[in-house]
CSV table of C-alpha atoms in Angstrom, one decimal:
chain,number,residue,atom,x,y,z
G,25,MET,CA,-3.0,-3.5,-25.6
G,26,ALA,CA,-3.2,-7.2,-26.3
G,27,LEU,CA,-2.9,-9.9,-23.7
G,28,PHE,CA,0.3,-11.8,-23.7
G,29,ARG,CA,0.6,-14.3,-20.9
G,30,THR,CA,-2.0,-16.4,-19.1
G,31,LEU,CA,-0.8,-17.4,-15.7
G,32,SER,CA,-2.5,-20.5,-14.3
G,33,ARG,CA,-1.5,-20.1,-10.7
G,34,THR,CA,-3.0,-22.7,-8.5
G,35,PRO,CA,-2.0,-23.9,-5.0
G,36,SER,CA,0.7,-26.5,-4.8
G,37,ALA,CA,1.1,-28.9,-1.9
G,38,LYS,CA,2.2,-25.9,0.0
G,39,LEU,CA,-1.1,-24.3,-0.7
G,40,SER,CA,0.5,-21.9,-2.8
G,41,ALA,CA,1.8,-21.2,-4.9
G,42,ALA,CA,11.7,3.3,-7.4
G,43,ALA,CA,13.4,4.8,-8.8
G,44,LEU,CA,16.5,6.4,-7.6
G,45,SER,CA,14.2,7.0,-4.6
G,46,THR,CA,15.4,3.7,-3.5
G,47,LEU,CA,18.8,5.2,-2.8
G,48,PHE,CA,17.5,7.6,-0.3
G,49,LEU,CA,15.1,7.4,2.5
G,50,LEU,CA,13.9,5.7,5.5
G,51,CYS,CA,15.8,2.9,7.2
G,52,GLU,CA,13.7,0.3,9.1
G,53,SER,CA,14.0,-3.1,10.8
G,54,SER,CA,11.7,-5.6,12.3
G,55,ALA,CA,9.2,-5.7,15.2
G,56,ALA,CA,8.7,-8.5,17.6
G,57,VAL,CA,6.3,-10.3,20.1
G,58,ALA,CA,3.7,-13.1,19.9
G,59,ALA,CA,0.3,-13.9,18.6
G,60,THR,CA,-1.8,-17.1,18.4
G,61,PRO,CA,-2.7,-17.8,14.8
G,62,GLN,CA,-5.8,-19.7,13.8
G,63,THR,CA,-5.1,-23.0,12.1
G,64,ALA,CA,-8.6,-24.5,11.6
G,65,ASP,CA,-10.0,-24.7,8.0
G,66,ARG,CA,-6.7,-23.5,6.5
G,67,THR,CA,-7.5,-25.5,3.4
G,68,ALA,CA,-10.1,-22.8,2.6
G,69,ILE,CA,-7.2,-20.3,2.1
G,70,HIS,CA,-6.2,-20.0,-1.6
G,71,GLU,CA,-2.6,-19.0,-1.9
G,72,VAL,CA,-1.0,-18.1,-5.3
G,73,ASP,CA,2.4,-17.0,-6.4
G,74,VAL,CA,1.1,-14.6,-9.0
G,75,THR,CA,4.4,-13.3,-10.5
G,76,ASN,CA,6.5,-16.6,-10.3
G,77,MET,CA,9.5,-15.1,-12.1
G,78,PRO,CA,12.6,-16.5,-10.4
G,79,ALA,CA,15.1,-14.4,-12.4
G,80,THR,CA,13.8,-11.1,-11.1
G,81,LYS,CA,12.6,-9.6,-7.8
G,82,GLU,CA,8.9,-8.7,-7.7
G,83,GLY,CA,7.7,-6.9,-4.5
G,84,GLN,CA,5.2,-4.6,-2.9
G,85,PRO,CA,2.2,-6.2,-4.5
G,86,THR,CA,-1.2,-4.5,-4.5
G,87,VAL,CA,-4.6,-5.9,-5.5
G,88,ALA,CA,-7.9,-4.2,-6.3
G,89,VAL,CA,-11.3,-5.8,-6.5
G,90,ASN,CA,-14.0,-4.6,-9.0
G,91,PRO,CA,-17.1,-3.5,-7.0
G,92,ARG,CA,-19.3,-4.2,-10.0
G,93,ASN,CA,-17.9,-7.7,-10.4
G,94,PRO,CA,-16.1,-9.2,-7.3
G,95,LYS,CA,-14.6,-12.0,-9.4
G,96,ASN,CA,-12.6,-9.4,-11.3
G,97,LEU,CA,-9.2,-8.6,-9.6
G,98,VAL,CA,-6.3,-6.5,-10.8
G,99,PHE,CA,-2.8,-7.1,-9.4
G,100,VAL,CA,0.4,-5.1,-9.7
G,101,SER,CA,4.0,-5.3,-8.4
G,102,THR,CA,7.4,-4.0,-9.1
G,103,ILE,CA,10.0,-5.9,-11.2
G,104,PHE,CA,13.6,-5.4,-10.1
G,105,PRO,CA,16.8,-7.2,-10.8
G,106,PRO,CA,18.2,-9.2,-7.8
G,107,SER,CA,20.3,-7.2,-5.4
G,108,PRO,CA,22.3,-5.0,-5.7
G,109,GLY,CA,20.1,-3.7,-8.5
G,110,LEU,CA,18.9,-0.3,-7.4
G,111,GLU,CA,16.6,0.5,-10.4
G,112,PRO,CA,13.7,-1.5,-11.8
G,113,VAL,CA,14.2,-3.5,-15.0
G,114,ASP,CA,13.7,-2.0,-18.4
G,115,GLY,CA,10.0,-2.0,-19.4
G,116,GLY,CA,6.8,-2.0,-17.3
G,117,CYS,CA,5.8,-3.1,-13.9
G,118,PHE,CA,4.0,-6.4,-13.4
G,119,LEU,CA,0.3,-6.2,-14.2
G,120,ALA,CA,-2.3,-9.0,-14.3
G,121,TYR,CA,-6.0,-9.5,-14.0
G,122,SER,CA,-8.2,-12.3,-12.9
G,123,ASN,CA,-11.9,-13.1,-13.6
G,124,ASP,CA,-12.2,-16.0,-11.1
G,125,ARG,CA,-11.4,-14.3,-7.7
G,126,GLY,CA,-7.7,-15.0,-8.2
G,127,ASP,CA,-7.6,-18.6,-9.1
G,128,THR,CA,-6.0,-17.8,-12.5
G,129,TRP,CA,-4.3,-14.7,-13.8
G,130,THR,CA,-3.6,-13.1,-17.2
G,131,GLN,CA,-0.6,-10.9,-17.4
G,132,VAL,CA,-0.9,-7.8,-19.7
G,133,PRO,CA,1.6,-5.1,-20.8
G,134,TRP,CA,2.0,-2.2,-18.4
G,135,PRO,CA,0.8,1.1,-19.9
G,136,LEU,CA,4.3,2.6,-19.7
G,137,GLY,CA,4.1,5.4,-22.3
G,138,ASP,CA,7.2,6.9,-23.7
G,139,ALA,CA,8.2,9.5,-21.0
G,140,ALA,CA,10.7,7.1,-19.4
G,141,PRO,CA,11.9,3.5,-20.1
G,142,LYS,CA,11.2,2.0,-16.6
G,143,CYS,CA,8.3,1.7,-14.2
G,144,GLY,CA,8.6,2.2,-10.4
G,145,GLU,CA,6.3,2.0,-7.4
G,146,PRO,CA,3.0,0.8,-8.9
G,147,SER,CA,-0.4,0.9,-7.2
G,148,VAL,CA,-4.0,0.0,-8.3
G,149,ALA,CA,-7.5,1.1,-7.4
G,150,PHE,CA,-11.1,0.7,-8.8
G,151,ASP,CA,-13.7,3.4,-8.7
G,152,ALA,CA,-17.4,2.6,-8.0
G,153,LYS,CA,-18.3,2.2,-11.6
G,154,GLY,CA,-15.7,-0.5,-12.3
G,155,THR,CA,-13.0,1.6,-13.9
G,156,VAL,CA,-9.6,0.6,-12.6
G,157,TYR,CA,-6.6,2.9,-12.4
G,158,VAL,CA,-2.9,2.2,-12.0
G,159,ASP,CA,-0.1,4.7,-11.3
G,160,ASN,CA,3.7,4.5,-11.3
G,161,ASN,CA,6.8,6.6,-11.2
G,162,GLN,CA,8.5,7.3,-14.4
G,163,VAL,CA,12.0,5.9,-14.0
G,164,SER,CA,15.2,6.5,-16.0
G,165,SER,CA,18.8,5.6,-15.5
G,166,GLY,CA,20.9,8.3,-13.8
G,167,LEU,CA,20.1,11.1,-11.4
G,168,ASP,CA,19.7,13.9,-14.0
G,169,ALA,CA,16.9,12.2,-15.9
G,170,ASN,CA,15.1,11.1,-12.7
G,171,LEU,CA,15.1,14.7,-11.3
G,172,VAL,CA,12.5,15.6,-14.0
G,173,ASN,CA,10.5,12.4,-14.1
G,174,HIS,CA,6.9,12.4,-12.9
G,175,ASN,CA,4.2,10.1,-11.4
G,176,GLN,CA,1.7,9.0,-14.1
G,177,VAL,CA,-1.8,7.4,-14.2
G,178,ALA,CA,-3.5,5.1,-16.7
G,179,LYS,CA,-6.9,3.4,-16.6
G,180,SER,CA,-8.9,0.4,-17.9
G,181,THR,CA,-12.6,0.2,-18.5
G,182,ASP,CA,-12.7,-3.5,-19.2
G,183,GLY,CA,-11.4,-5.1,-16.0
G,184,GLY,CA,-7.7,-4.8,-16.8
G,185,ARG,CA,-7.7,-6.3,-20.3
G,186,SER,CA,-6.7,-3.1,-22.1
G,187,TRP,CA,-5.3,0.2,-20.9
G,188,SER,CA,-5.2,3.8,-21.8
G,189,ASP,CA,-2.0,5.7,-22.5
G,190,PRO,CA,-0.7,7.1,-19.2
G,191,VAL,CA,-1.3,10.7,-18.2
G,192,SER,CA,1.6,12.5,-16.4
G,193,THR,CA,0.6,14.3,-13.2
G,194,PRO,CA,2.5,17.4,-12.0
G,195,LEU,CA,3.9,15.4,-9.2
G,196,LEU,CA,7.6,14.4,-9.5
G,197,LEU,CA,9.0,11.0,-8.9
G,198,GLY,CA,8.4,10.2,-5.2
G,199,GLY,CA,9.2,7.3,-2.9
G,200,ALA,CA,6.4,4.8,-2.1
G,201,PRO,CA,3.5,6.7,-3.7
G,202,LYS,CA,0.0,5.2,-3.2
G,203,MET,CA,-2.8,6.4,-5.4
G,204,ARG,CA,-6.4,6.5,-4.0
G,205,VAL,CA,-9.8,6.8,-5.6
G,206,ASP,CA,-12.8,8.4,-3.8
G,207,VAL,CA,-15.5,5.8,-4.6
G,208,ALA,CA,-18.2,8.4,-3.7
G,209,THR,CA,-17.1,11.2,-6.0
G,210,GLY,CA,-15.0,9.3,-8.5
G,211,LYS,CA,-12.0,11.6,-8.0
G,212,VAL,CA,-8.5,10.1,-8.4
G,213,TYR,CA,-5.8,11.2,-5.9
G,214,ALA,CA,-2.2,10.7,-7.1
G,215,VAL,CA,0.5,10.9,-4.4
G,216,ALA,CA,4.2,11.5,-5.1
G,217,GLY,CA,6.7,14.4,-4.7
G,218,ALA,CA,6.0,18.1,-4.7
G,219,ALA,CA,9.6,18.4,-5.5
G,220,TRP,CA,11.8,15.5,-6.5
G,221,GLU,CA,11.3,12.7,-4.0
G,222,TYR,CA,10.0,14.8,-1.1
G,223,PRO,CA,7.8,16.1,0.4
G,224,SER,CA,4.7,14.0,-0.4
G,225,ALA,CA,1.9,15.8,-2.1
G,226,VAL,CA,-1.4,15.1,-3.9
G,227,SER,CA,-2.7,16.0,-7.3
G,228,VAL,CA,-6.4,15.4,-8.1
G,229,SER,CA,-8.3,14.4,-11.2
G,230,ALA,CA,-12.1,15.1,-11.4
G,231,ASP,CA,-12.5,13.8,-14.9
G,232,GLY,CA,-11.6,10.2,-14.7
G,233,GLY,CA,-7.9,10.6,-14.9
G,234,LYS,CA,-7.8,12.6,-18.1
G,235,THR,CA,-6.3,15.6,-16.4
G,236,PHE,CA,-4.9,16.4,-13.0
G,237,SER,CA,-4.8,19.6,-10.9
G,238,SER,CA,-1.8,21.6,-12.0
G,239,ASP,CA,-0.5,22.3,-8.5
G,240,SER,CA,1.1,19.9,-6.1
G,241,ARG,CA,-0.7,20.1,-2.7
G,242,VAL,CA,1.7,19.2,0.1
G,243,ILE,CA,0.5,16.8,2.8
G,244,PRO,CA,1.2,18.4,6.2
G,245,GLY,CA,3.6,16.9,8.7
G,246,PRO,CA,7.2,16.9,9.8
G,247,MET,CA,9.8,18.0,7.3
G,248,PRO,CA,13.2,16.6,8.3
G,249,CYS,CA,15.8,17.4,5.6
G,250,ILE,CA,18.6,15.2,4.2
G,251,GLU,CA,21.2,15.5,1.5
G,252,VAL,CA,20.8,12.8,-1.1
G,253,ALA,CA,23.4,13.9,-3.6
G,254,PRO,CA,26.0,16.6,-4.0
G,255,GLY,CA,24.9,19.7,-5.9
G,256,ILE,CA,21.1,19.4,-5.5
G,257,PRO,CA,18.9,21.0,-2.9
G,258,LEU,CA,18.2,19.1,0.4
G,259,VAL,CA,15.1,17.0,0.2
G,260,CYS,CA,12.7,17.5,3.2
G,261,GLY,CA,9.7,15.6,4.6
G,262,TYR,CA,8.7,12.0,4.3
G,263,PRO,CA,8.1,10.3,0.9
G,264,GLY,CA,5.1,8.0,0.4
G,265,ARG,CA,2.8,9.6,2.9
G,266,GLU,CA,-0.4,7.6,3.4
G,267,ILE,CA,-3.7,9.2,2.5
G,268,ALA,CA,-7.3,7.9,2.7
G,269,VAL,CA,-10.4,9.5,1.2
G,270,TYR,CA,-14.1,9.1,1.1
G,271,ASP,CA,-17.0,11.4,0.0
G,272,GLY,CA,-14.8,14.5,-0.3
G,273,ILE,CA,-12.9,14.1,3.1
G,274,LEU,CA,-9.2,13.5,2.5
G,275,VAL,CA,-7.0,12.6,5.5
G,276,SER,CA,-3.5,11.7,6.4
G,277,ALA,CA,-1.6,11.2,9.7
G,278,SER,CA,1.9,12.0,10.9
G,279,GLN,CA,4.2,11.9,13.9
G,280,GLU,CA,7.4,13.2,15.4
G,281,ALA,CA,9.3,11.6,18.2
G,282,ASP,CA,8.1,12.6,21.7
G,283,LYS,CA,5.0,14.4,20.2
G,284,PRO,CA,1.4,13.2,19.8
G,285,VAL,CA,0.1,11.6,16.6
G,286,ASN,CA,-1.4,14.2,14.3
G,287,PHE,CA,-4.4,13.8,12.1
G,288,HIS,CA,-4.7,16.0,9.0
G,289,VAL,CA,-8.1,16.6,7.3
G,290,SER,CA,-8.8,18.4,4.0
G,291,ARG,CA,-12.3,19.0,2.5
G,292,ASP,CA,-11.0,20.8,-0.6
G,293,ASP,CA,-8.8,18.1,-2.2
G,294,GLY,CA,-5.7,19.1,-0.3
G,295,LYS,CA,-5.7,22.8,-0.9
G,296,THR,CA,-6.1,23.5,2.9
G,297,TRP,CA,-5.8,21.2,5.9
G,298,THR,CA,-7.1,21.1,9.5
G,299,ASN,CA,-4.7,19.5,11.9
G,300,THR,CA,-5.9,17.7,15.1
G,301,THR,CA,-4.4,15.3,17.6
G,302,VAL,CA,-5.4,11.6,17.8
G,303,ASP,CA,-6.5,10.7,21.4
G,304,ASP,CA,-7.5,7.6,23.3
G,305,GLY,CA,-11.2,8.6,23.6
G,306,GLN,CA,-10.5,9.9,27.1
G,307,GLY,CA,-8.8,13.0,26.0
G,308,THR,CA,-5.2,11.7,26.4
G,309,PRO,CA,-3.2,12.4,23.2
G,310,VAL,CA,-1.7,9.3,21.5
G,311,ALA,CA,2.1,9.3,21.8
G,312,ALA,CA,4.1,8.9,18.6
G,313,GLY,CA,4.6,5.4,17.5
G,314,THR,CA,7.7,3.6,18.7
G,315,GLY,CA,9.8,0.6,17.9
G,316,ALA,CA,11.5,-0.8,14.8
G,317,LEU,CA,8.6,-0.1,12.4
G,318,VAL,CA,9.2,3.6,12.8
G,319,PRO,CA,11.3,4.9,9.9
G,320,THR,CA,14.2,7.2,10.3
G,321,PRO,CA,15.2,9.7,7.7
G,322,GLY,CA,18.6,8.9,6.3
G,323,LEU,CA,20.4,7.1,3.5
G,324,GLY,CA,18.8,3.8,2.7
G,325,ALA,CA,15.5,3.0,0.9
G,326,ALA,CA,12.0,4.1,1.5
G,327,ALA,CA,9.3,2.2,3.3
G,328,ASP,CA,5.9,3.3,4.6
G,329,PRO,CA,6.1,6.3,6.9
G,330,VAL,CA,3.9,5.9,9.9
G,331,PRO,CA,1.1,6.1,11.0
G,332,TRP,CA,-1.1,4.3,8.5
G,333,VAL,CA,-4.7,5.4,7.6
G,334,ALA,CA,-7.8,3.9,6.1
G,335,ALA,CA,-11.2,5.2,5.1
G,336,ASP,CA,-14.5,3.4,5.8
G,337,THR,CA,-16.7,3.8,2.7
G,338,SER,CA,-19.8,2.6,4.6
G,339,HIS,CA,-19.8,5.7,6.9
G,340,ARG,CA,-18.7,9.2,5.9
G,341,GLY,CA,-16.1,10.5,8.3
G,342,ARG,CA,-15.0,7.2,9.8
G,343,PHE,CA,-11.3,6.7,9.5
G,344,ALA,CA,-8.8,4.4,11.2
G,345,VAL,CA,-5.2,5.3,12.2
G,346,MET,CA,-2.7,2.5,12.9
G,347,VAL,CA,0.3,3.3,15.1
G,348,PRO,CA,3.2,0.9,15.9
G,349,ARG,CA,4.1,0.5,19.6
G,350,ASP,CA,7.4,-0.9,21.0
G,351,SER,CA,8.2,-3.2,18.2
G,352,ASN,CA,5.6,-5.8,19.1
G,353,THR,CA,2.1,-4.3,18.8
G,354,LEU,CA,0.0,-2.3,16.4
G,355,GLU,CA,-2.6,0.1,17.9
G,356,VAL,CA,-5.7,1.0,16.0
G,357,TYR,CA,-7.7,4.2,16.7
G,358,VAL,CA,-11.0,5.1,15.0
G,359,THR,CA,-12.9,8.3,14.5
G,360,SER,CA,-16.4,8.4,13.2
G,361,ASN,CA,-16.5,12.2,12.6
G,362,ALA,CA,-13.3,13.0,10.8
G,363,GLY,CA,-11.1,13.5,13.8
G,364,LYS,CA,-13.4,15.3,16.3
G,365,THR,CA,-13.6,12.3,18.6
G,366,TRP,CA,-11.8,9.0,18.9
G,367,THR,CA,-12.0,5.5,20.2
G,368,GLY,CA,-9.1,3.1,21.0
G,369,PRO,CA,-6.7,1.7,21.1
G,370,SER,CA,-7.5,-1.8,19.8
G,371,THR,CA,-4.2,-3.6,20.1
G,372,ILE,CA,-2.9,-6.3,17.8
G,373,ALA,CA,0.1,-8.5,18.7
G,374,THR,CA,2.4,-8.6,15.7
G,375,PRO,CA,5.5,-10.7,16.3
G,376,ASN,CA,8.5,-10.0,14.0
G,377,ALA,CA,6.3,-7.8,11.9
G,378,GLN,CA,7.3,-6.1,8.7
G,379,ARG,CA,5.3,-3.9,6.3
G,380,PRO,CA,1.9,-4.0,7.9
G,381,ALA,CA,-1.2,-2.7,6.1
G,382,ILE,CA,-4.7,-1.7,7.0
G,383,ASP,CA,-7.9,-1.2,5.0
G,384,PHE,CA,-11.7,-1.1,5.3
G,385,GLY,CA,-14.0,-3.2,3.2
G,386,SER,CA,-17.1,-1.6,1.6
G,387,ASN,CA,-19.3,-2.7,4.5
G,388,GLY,CA,-17.1,-1.4,7.3
G,389,ASP,CA,-15.1,-4.5,8.1
G,390,LEU,CA,-11.5,-3.5,8.9
G,391,GLY,CA,-8.6,-5.7,8.0
G,392,VAL,CA,-4.9,-5.6,9.2
G,393,MET,CA,-2.1,-7.7,7.8
G,394,TRP,CA,1.6,-8.0,8.4
G,395,ARG,CA,4.4,-10.3,7.2
G,396,THR,CA,7.3,-11.4,9.3
G,397,THR,CA,11.0,-11.5,9.3
G,398,THR,CA,10.8,-15.3,9.5
G,399,GLY,CA,8.8,-15.9,6.3
G,400,ASP,CA,5.1,-16.0,7.3
G,401,ALA,CA,2.1,-13.7,6.8
G,402,PHE,CA,-0.8,-13.0,9.1
G,403,SER,CA,-4.0,-11.0,9.1
G,404,VAL,CA,-6.9,-10.1,11.4
G,405,VAL,CA,-10.3,-8.6,10.8
G,406,SER,CA,-12.6,-6.4,12.8
G,407,PHE,CA,-16.4,-6.8,12.3
G,408,ASP,CA,-17.3,-3.8,14.5
G,409,HIS,CA,-15.4,-1.0,12.7
G,410,GLY,CA,-12.1,-1.5,14.6
G,411,ARG,CA,-13.3,-1.8,18.2
G,412,THR,CA,-12.2,-5.4,18.4
G,413,PHE,CA,-10.2,-7.8,16.2
G,414,SER,CA,-10.2,-11.5,15.5
G,415,ASP,CA,-7.3,-13.7,16.4
G,416,PRO,CA,-4.6,-13.7,13.8
G,417,VAL,CA,-5.0,-16.1,10.8
G,418,GLN,CA,-1.8,-17.3,9.1
G,419,VAL,CA,-2.4,-16.8,5.4
G,420,ASN,CA,0.5,-18.9,4.1
G,421,GLN,CA,0.5,-22.6,4.5
G,422,VAL,CA,4.3,-23.2,4.7
G,423,THR,CA,7.0,-20.9,6.1
G,424,GLU,CA,8.9,-19.6,3.0
G,425,PRO,CA,12.4,-18.1,2.6
G,426,VAL,CA,12.3,-14.4,3.3
G,427,GLY,CA,14.2,-13.5,0.2
G,428,GLU,CA,15.5,-10.0,-0.5
G,429,MET,CA,12.9,-8.5,1.8
G,430,GLY,CA,12.8,-4.7,1.7
G,431,PRO,CA,13.7,-1.9,-0.6
G,432,PRO,CA,14.5,-1.4,-3.3
G,433,GLY,CA,11.3,-2.6,-4.9
G,434,ASP,CA,9.6,-4.0,-1.8
G,435,ARG,CA,8.3,-1.2,0.3
G,436,TRP,CA,4.8,-2.5,1.4
G,437,SER,CA,2.3,-5.3,1.6
G,438,GLY,CA,-1.5,-5.1,1.4
G,439,ILE,CA,-4.9,-6.2,2.5
G,440,THR,CA,-8.2,-5.7,0.6
G,441,ILE,CA,-11.7,-6.9,1.9
G,442,ALA,CA,-14.4,-7.5,-0.7
G,443,GLY,CA,-17.0,-10.1,-1.7
G,444,GLY,CA,-16.7,-12.1,1.5
G,445,TYR,CA,-13.0,-12.5,1.4
G,446,ALA,CA,-9.8,-10.8,2.7
G,447,TYR,CA,-7.2,-10.6,-0.1
G,448,VAL,CA,-3.7,-10.4,1.5
G,449,THR,CA,-0.7,-9.5,-0.7
G,450,TRP,CA,3.0,-9.7,0.2
G,451,ALA,CA,6.4,-10.9,-1.2
G,452,ASP,CA,8.7,-13.7,-0.2
G,453,GLY,CA,11.6,-15.8,-1.6
G,454,ARG,CA,9.8,-19.0,-2.5
G,455,ASN,CA,10.8,-21.0,-5.6
G,456,ASP,CA,14.4,-20.0,-5.3
G,457,SER,CA,13.5,-16.4,-6.3
G,458,SER,CA,14.9,-13.1,-5.0
G,459,LEU,CA,11.2,-12.2,-4.3
G,460,ASP,CA,7.9,-13.3,-5.8
G,461,SER,CA,4.7,-11.5,-5.2
G,462,ILE,CA,2.0,-13.5,-3.5
G,463,ILE,CA,-1.8,-13.3,-2.8
G,464,SER,CA,-3.9,-15.3,-0.4
G,465,ARG,CA,-7.7,-15.3,-0.6
G,466,VAL,CA,-9.1,-15.9,2.9
G,467,PRO,CA,-12.8,-16.4,3.6
G,468,LEU,CA,-14.1,-13.9,6.2
G,469,LYS,CA,-15.7,-16.8,8.0
G,470,LEU,CA,-12.3,-17.9,9.2
G,471,TYR,CA,-11.9,-14.6,11.1
G,472,ARG,CA,-15.5,-14.6,12.4
G,473,LYS,CA,-14.8,-17.9,14.3
G,474,SER,CA,-12.4,-16.1,16.6
G,475,ALA,CA,-13.9,-12.5,16.5
G,476,HIS,CA,-14.0,-11.1,20.0
């Protein structure tokens, strides 16, 4: 596909610049408490409004960095009409690439295909060889059409300039899906619905996204059921379950109120799972997360189900699990042996937090970000694999309007560590928009100055 818009997004004086699944799901509100952000050397943070389309609502941005060329980034987000629009706009999701670490961006057409006229819930990931994959829900207007729509995957071998036609997975449209790529094996893991919307399941490609496993492998965990529309079966489970994978070890985590946090491990691409309990390193099980970041099944719109998970690609078997606690704190627990033993918690104060994210860099640095209900975004980094974290760094220069925060079309934020930087992505209402999707490039040295 040809390029069609070059976006020269440079900082201003501010430093700046799902489908019907959105109708059903998990209601959430904000968390609270206090942290002391770092303010020194803030001019080193490069903040860009990548989408900058005031007439529409662009949310839940994700960025991926090419391991073969760390200057090459690919960025995706949703495109919705302003509220009360419950479906994405006609056409593709937002897709752009950069060859200068995010200083400037070139938008390209989304590889939508002809299965459905709209694009929902995009995500993006590179493999170790520099091939980049995007996935999305096929979205149509009306319930009947969406009941048979699927999750699909496309790829680019030239850094995001041109894209293959999408390949439909056997997974049905699902809320908040997040594709993952195992950088050790090259396998691609799509995540969406085993049935329409729920429960979350994986389908795996071992041939570079050309084909996917024909079965939908359900991720274990609680299966609460709700009625989303008269005349169709109840939907059960949580949509958008988080997975992490490295070198053939696939994991997820789950929780139920008043029960311990569970850790699920598969060594056969989700065909079978071993279930264990996360503990504090002293044998005490970790209680289910609490507070306003814990989603509740019900009518509303999906957001990330908790807990969140991340895979350390510098050490086989090391994974992090992040649990919200009492609306003001995030707890991080780490295993170095795929759930046999644990350390933690490392605690992070997260005032007024919304849509946190966690991810490891390729050398084992662990980043956590969150945005707030008051229009700011923060991040911390651990340089010892999650045992301790830096003080928070505020990654936006100026507090911005919150905009139409939340679903539909704004289910998550993100953090990616690569090439000496943390790339933090979120959405806010700057430039008189409903939502624009933003990225900040933060030198890791800013976090090292306050690392504990």
